[in-house]
């Protein structure tokens, strides 16, 4: 296949709590969605590569996670408030912190995150880009300016494999 320019188009960002039936539109990003796919590996050293100070003779795969960065300029404020609570199923006030040591995944307090090309003027086309993360946790600081200009919100999700080892699915 020859090299070509790939433009996924406008990405609709949607979220849902694990118990919800449907995804809810979170919003749209200022300059696209940024995804960083990080793999964890441990080098294995041996005499074949010069010993402990030499080059690795192999690598041990230790899993991977994805970081999804959203700089939202247009968003659903109620959904942003729900994500700002950090816990998807536990009801707590935004003005209070939760007990330290709360286990997010064990309590089912993660979110699901859906990224998909949105066509506004052409119907019936399958999305160019579509991904659903089943275990998305907002782990990084949530940033937003308060002042006389439009309020954009910066949210980062850490996306981990689910119980089956699936890090994301691609709906068809």
Short mmCIF file of C-alpha atoms in Angstrom, two decimals:
data_model
loop_
_atom_site.label_atom_id
_atom_site.label_comp_id
_atom_site.label_asym_id
_atom_site.label_seq_id
_atom_site.Cartn_x
_atom_site.Cartn_y
_atom_site.Cartn_z
CA UNK A 1 0.00 0.00 0.00
CA UNK A 2 1.48 3.39 -0.92
CA UNK A 3 2.06 6.01 1.78
CA UNK A 4 -0.68 8.61 1.98
CA UNK A 5 -1.97 11.35 4.23
CA UNK A 6 -4.34 10.06 6.92
CA UNK A 7 -6.88 12.49 8.40
CA UNK A 8 -9.24 10.88 10.93
CA UNK A 9 -11.49 13.96 10.96
CA UNK A 10 -13.50 15.42 13.79
CA UNK A 11 -13.32 13.07 16.78
CA UNK A 12 -16.33 12.87 19.07
CA UNK A 13 -15.21 12.04 22.62
CA UNK A 14 -17.78 10.09 24.62
CA UNK A 15 -17.70 8.52 28.09
CA UNK A 16 -19.84 6.23 30.14
CA UNK A 17 -19.89 4.68 33.55
CA UNK A 18 -19.67 0.88 33.47
CA UNK A 19 -23.30 0.50 34.61
CA UNK A 20 -24.70 2.91 31.98
CA UNK A 21 -26.33 1.58 28.83
CA UNK A 22 -25.06 4.20 26.39
CA UNK A 23 -22.13 6.53 25.92
CA UNK A 24 -22.70 10.26 26.52
CA UNK A 25 -20.95 12.85 24.40
CA UNK A 26 -18.22 14.53 26.46
CA UNK A 27 -17.20 16.97 23.74
CA UNK A 28 -14.67 17.95 21.09
CA UNK A 29 -10.98 18.81 21.32
CA UNK A 30 -9.19 21.98 20.30
CA UNK A 31 -6.49 20.27 18.22
CA UNK A 32 -7.43 16.60 18.04
CA UNK A 33 -7.10 13.82 20.60
CA UNK A 34 -3.57 12.83 21.59
CA UNK A 35 -2.95 9.14 22.30
CA UNK A 36 0.33 7.85 23.73
CA UNK A 37 0.72 4.07 23.65
CA UNK A 38 3.31 2.99 26.22
CA UNK A 39 4.71 -0.53 26.37
CA UNK A 40 6.62 -1.75 29.43
CA UNK A 41 9.58 -4.03 28.84
CA UNK A 42 12.45 -5.29 30.96
CA UNK A 43 15.82 -5.98 29.32
CA UNK A 44 17.33 -9.43 29.83
CA UNK A 45 21.11 -9.45 29.92
CA UNK A 46 23.30 -12.49 29.31
CA UNK A 47 26.79 -13.50 28.36
CA UNK A 48 25.75 -13.52 24.69
CA UNK A 49 25.39 -9.74 24.85
CA UNK A 50 28.42 -9.04 27.07
CA UNK A 51 26.94 -9.79 30.52
CA UNK A 52 25.14 -7.39 32.86
CA UNK A 53 26.83 -4.32 31.35
CA UNK A 54 26.37 -5.39 27.72
CA UNK A 55 23.48 -5.14 25.32
CA UNK A 56 20.27 -7.01 26.15
CA UNK A 57 19.89 -10.44 24.53
CA UNK A 58 16.09 -10.23 24.79
CA UNK A 59 13.27 -8.23 26.35
CA UNK A 60 10.49 -9.36 28.67
CA UNK A 61 7.11 -7.83 27.77
CA UNK A 62 5.37 -6.47 30.90
CA UNK A 63 2.16 -5.12 29.38
CA UNK A 64 1.08 -1.75 28.11
CA UNK A 65 -1.18 1.18 28.80
CA UNK A 66 -2.40 4.15 26.79
CA UNK A 67 -2.63 7.78 27.83
CA UNK A 68 -5.36 9.80 26.13
CA UNK A 69 -5.04 13.58 26.34
CA UNK A 70 -8.08 15.77 25.68
CA UNK A 71 -7.96 19.56 25.36
CA UNK A 72 -11.71 20.14 25.25
CA UNK A 73 -13.01 23.47 23.99
CA UNK A 74 -16.64 22.36 23.60
CA UNK A 75 -17.99 19.98 26.22
CA UNK A 76 -20.85 18.84 28.42
CA UNK A 77 -20.28 20.53 31.79
CA UNK A 78 -22.16 17.84 33.74
CA UNK A 79 -19.95 15.14 32.21
CA UNK A 80 -16.78 17.11 33.01
CA UNK A 81 -18.01 17.46 36.62
CA UNK A 82 -18.61 13.70 36.82
CA UNK A 83 -15.10 12.99 35.51
CA UNK A 84 -13.65 15.57 37.91
CA UNK A 85 -14.97 13.41 40.77
CA UNK A 86 -12.50 10.76 39.49
CA UNK A 87 -14.85 7.95 40.56
CA UNK A 88 -17.53 6.84 38.11
CA UNK A 89 -19.96 5.10 40.47
CA UNK A 90 -19.28 6.58 43.89
CA UNK A 91 -21.34 9.64 44.76
CA UNK A 92 -19.21 12.30 46.43
CA UNK A 93 -19.29 16.06 46.53
CA UNK A 94 -16.86 17.94 44.27
CA UNK A 95 -15.89 20.02 47.31
CA UNK A 96 -14.61 17.02 49.30
CA UNK A 97 -11.90 14.44 48.80
CA UNK A 98 -12.50 10.72 49.07
CA UNK A 99 -10.79 8.41 51.56
CA UNK A 100 -7.14 7.75 50.65
CA UNK A 101 -6.55 4.16 49.61
CA UNK A 102 -9.81 3.71 47.69
CA UNK A 103 -9.29 1.02 45.03
CA UNK A 104 -10.61 2.42 41.73
CA UNK A 105 -10.75 -0.75 39.60
CA UNK A 106 -11.78 -3.06 42.42
CA UNK A 107 -14.75 -0.77 43.15
CA UNK A 108 -15.69 -0.52 39.45
CA UNK A 109 -15.08 3.24 39.54
CA UNK A 110 -13.35 3.48 36.17
CA UNK A 111 -14.90 5.03 33.08
CA UNK A 112 -15.22 3.80 29.51
CA UNK A 113 -13.93 6.13 26.82
CA UNK A 114 -15.02 6.19 23.18
CA UNK A 115 -13.19 8.08 20.43
CA UNK A 116 -14.85 8.08 17.03
CA UNK A 117 -14.82 10.06 13.80
CA UNK A 118 -18.02 12.07 13.54
CA UNK A 119 -19.51 12.83 10.16
CA UNK A 120 -21.91 15.75 10.18
CA UNK A 121 -22.64 16.13 6.50
CA UNK A 122 -22.17 12.65 5.01
CA UNK A 123 -24.35 9.86 6.35
CA UNK A 124 -23.85 6.15 6.05
CA UNK A 125 -20.05 6.20 6.13
CA UNK A 126 -18.24 4.02 8.66
CA UNK A 127 -15.94 6.03 10.95
CA UNK A 128 -12.33 6.41 9.84
CA UNK A 129 -11.16 6.14 13.46
CA UNK A 130 -13.04 4.34 16.21
CA UNK A 131 -11.79 3.04 19.54
CA UNK A 132 -13.38 2.11 22.88
CA UNK A 133 -11.26 1.90 26.02
CA UNK A 134 -13.01 -0.26 28.63
CA UNK A 135 -10.92 0.88 31.59
CA UNK A 136 -10.17 4.63 31.52
CA UNK A 137 -9.14 6.41 34.71
CA UNK A 138 -8.60 10.20 34.92
CA UNK A 139 -5.26 10.08 36.77
CA UNK A 140 -3.58 13.34 35.78
CA UNK A 141 -4.40 16.84 37.04
CA UNK A 142 -7.47 18.35 35.37
CA UNK A 143 -6.67 21.86 34.21
CA UNK A 144 -8.94 24.73 33.23
CA UNK A 145 -8.59 28.52 33.08
CA UNK A 146 -11.05 30.80 34.82
CA UNK A 147 -11.31 34.28 33.36
CA UNK A 148 -12.76 36.39 30.55
CA UNK A 149 -11.98 33.94 27.71
CA UNK A 150 -13.64 30.66 26.73
CA UNK A 151 -13.00 27.90 29.23
CA UNK A 152 -11.21 24.90 27.80
CA UNK A 153 -10.63 21.80 29.95
CA UNK A 154 -7.56 19.56 29.83
CA UNK A 155 -8.28 15.95 30.89
CA UNK A 156 -5.96 12.94 30.63
CA UNK A 157 -7.14 9.36 30.96
CA UNK A 158 -4.89 6.43 31.79
CA UNK A 159 -6.33 3.49 29.85
CA UNK A 160 -5.52 0.04 31.19
CA UNK A 161 -6.32 -3.46 29.95
CA UNK A 162 -9.61 -4.87 31.23
CA UNK A 163 -10.01 -8.24 32.99
CA UNK A 164 -9.62 -10.06 29.65
CA UNK A 165 -6.39 -8.21 28.74
CA UNK A 166 -8.12 -6.08 26.10
CA UNK A 167 -6.85 -2.51 26.14
CA UNK A 168 -9.29 -1.22 23.49
CA UNK A 169 -11.85 -2.50 21.04
CA UNK A 170 -12.58 -1.31 17.53
CA UNK A 171 -16.34 -1.39 16.86
CA UNK A 172 -17.34 -2.42 13.38
#
